[in-house]
Coordinates of C-alpha atoms in Angstrom, one line a residue:
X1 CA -31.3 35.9 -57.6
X2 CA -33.7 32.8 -58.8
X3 CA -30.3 30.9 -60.2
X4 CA -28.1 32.1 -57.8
X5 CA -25.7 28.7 -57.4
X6 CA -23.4 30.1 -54.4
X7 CA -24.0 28.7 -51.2
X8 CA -24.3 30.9 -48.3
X9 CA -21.5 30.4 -45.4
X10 CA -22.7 29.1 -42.1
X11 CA -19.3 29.7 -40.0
X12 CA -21.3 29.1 -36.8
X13 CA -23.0 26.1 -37.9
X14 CA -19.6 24.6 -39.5
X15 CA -18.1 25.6 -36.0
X16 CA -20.6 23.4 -33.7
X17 CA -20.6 20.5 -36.1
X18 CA -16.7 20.1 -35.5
X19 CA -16.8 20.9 -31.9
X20 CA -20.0 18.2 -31.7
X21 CA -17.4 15.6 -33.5
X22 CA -14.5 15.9 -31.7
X23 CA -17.0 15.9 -27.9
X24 CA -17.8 12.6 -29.2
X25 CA -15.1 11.1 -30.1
X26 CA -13.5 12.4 -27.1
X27 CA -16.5 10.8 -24.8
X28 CA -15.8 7.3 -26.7
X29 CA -12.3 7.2 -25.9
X30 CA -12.5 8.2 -22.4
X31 CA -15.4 5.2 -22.1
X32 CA -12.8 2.8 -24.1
X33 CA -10.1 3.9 -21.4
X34 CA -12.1 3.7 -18.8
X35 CA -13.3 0.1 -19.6
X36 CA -10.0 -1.4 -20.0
X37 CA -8.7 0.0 -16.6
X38 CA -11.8 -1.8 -14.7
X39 CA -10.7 -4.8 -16.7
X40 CA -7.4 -4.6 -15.7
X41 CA -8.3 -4.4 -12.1
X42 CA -10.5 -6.8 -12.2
X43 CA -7.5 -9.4 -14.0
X44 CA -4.9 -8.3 -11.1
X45 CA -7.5 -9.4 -8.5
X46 CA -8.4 -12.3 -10.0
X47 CA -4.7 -13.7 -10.8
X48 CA -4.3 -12.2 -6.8
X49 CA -7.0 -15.0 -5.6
X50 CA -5.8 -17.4 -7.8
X51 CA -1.9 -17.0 -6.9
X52 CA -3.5 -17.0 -2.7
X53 CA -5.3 -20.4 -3.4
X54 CA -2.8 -22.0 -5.1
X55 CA 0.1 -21.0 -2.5
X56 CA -2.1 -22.0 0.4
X57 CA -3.0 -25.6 -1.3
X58 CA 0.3 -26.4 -2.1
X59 CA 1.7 -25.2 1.6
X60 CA -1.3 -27.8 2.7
X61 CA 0.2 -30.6 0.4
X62 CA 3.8 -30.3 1.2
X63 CA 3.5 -29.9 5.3
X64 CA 0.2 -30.9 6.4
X65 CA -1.4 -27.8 7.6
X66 CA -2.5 -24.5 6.4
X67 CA -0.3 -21.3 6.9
X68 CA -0.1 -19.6 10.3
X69 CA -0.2 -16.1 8.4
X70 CA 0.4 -14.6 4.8
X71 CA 3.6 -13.5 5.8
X72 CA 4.7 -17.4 5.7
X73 CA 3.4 -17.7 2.3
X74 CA 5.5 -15.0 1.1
X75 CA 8.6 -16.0 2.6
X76 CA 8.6 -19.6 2.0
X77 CA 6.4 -20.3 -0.7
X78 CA 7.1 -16.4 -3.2
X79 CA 3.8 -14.9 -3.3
X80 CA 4.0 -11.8 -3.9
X81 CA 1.3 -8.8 -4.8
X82 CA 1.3 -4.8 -4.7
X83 CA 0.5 -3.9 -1.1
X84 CA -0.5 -0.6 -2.1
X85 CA -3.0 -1.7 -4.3
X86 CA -4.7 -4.6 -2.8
X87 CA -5.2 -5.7 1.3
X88 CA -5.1 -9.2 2.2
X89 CA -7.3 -9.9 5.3
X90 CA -6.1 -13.8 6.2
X91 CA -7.8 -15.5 9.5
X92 CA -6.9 -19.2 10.1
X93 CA -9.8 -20.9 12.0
X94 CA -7.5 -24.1 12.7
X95 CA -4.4 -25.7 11.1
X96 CA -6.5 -28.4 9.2
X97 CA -9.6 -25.5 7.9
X98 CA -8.9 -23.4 5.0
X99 CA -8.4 -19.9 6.0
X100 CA -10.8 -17.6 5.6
X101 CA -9.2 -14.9 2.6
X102 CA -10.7 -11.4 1.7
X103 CA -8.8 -9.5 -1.0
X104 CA -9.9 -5.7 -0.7
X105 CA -8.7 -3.1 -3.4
X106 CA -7.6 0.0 -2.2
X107 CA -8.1 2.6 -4.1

């Protein structure tokens, strides 16, 4: 038995090993998928407030006063954004302030 060269079999041990693996490989992909879809969010909200601010300028520019309500920036100047995903609050304080804008994801 003192130069015995076969190795004993550890089924168990070989079993927990794999199943330790694959749990973290598992757990890094679900934190990889998980960090794209908050970056995604976060791009769609920003090119949101960007696409807002550059409607209500340019309805300032052409006609002399800010929008009434978002409903005239989508008819006459094309925004456009996924109403299930994201609300719009729009207050006008005056027709020569900038509105107040709040862009609230709904999730």
């Amino acid at each position: 038995m003192r130069f015995q060269t076969e190795k004993k079999s550890r089924p168990q041990l070989r079993l927990l090993l794999s199943v330790s693996v694959f749990a973290v490989i598992f757990l890094c992909f679900y934190l990889g998928i998980q960090s794209l879809s908050a970056d995604t969010d976060r791009r769609q909200r920003d090119s949101l407030e960007e696409a807002l601010n550059r409607s209500i300028t340019y309805c300032y520019a052409v006609e002399g006063a800010y929008p009434e309500n978002l409903e005239y920036l989508t008819k006459h100047y094309g925004l456009t954004y996924d109403h299930d995903r994201f609300f719009v609050d729009y207050h006008v304080s005056g027709a020569n302030l900038y509105p107040d804008v709040t862009i609230l994801e709904v999730k």
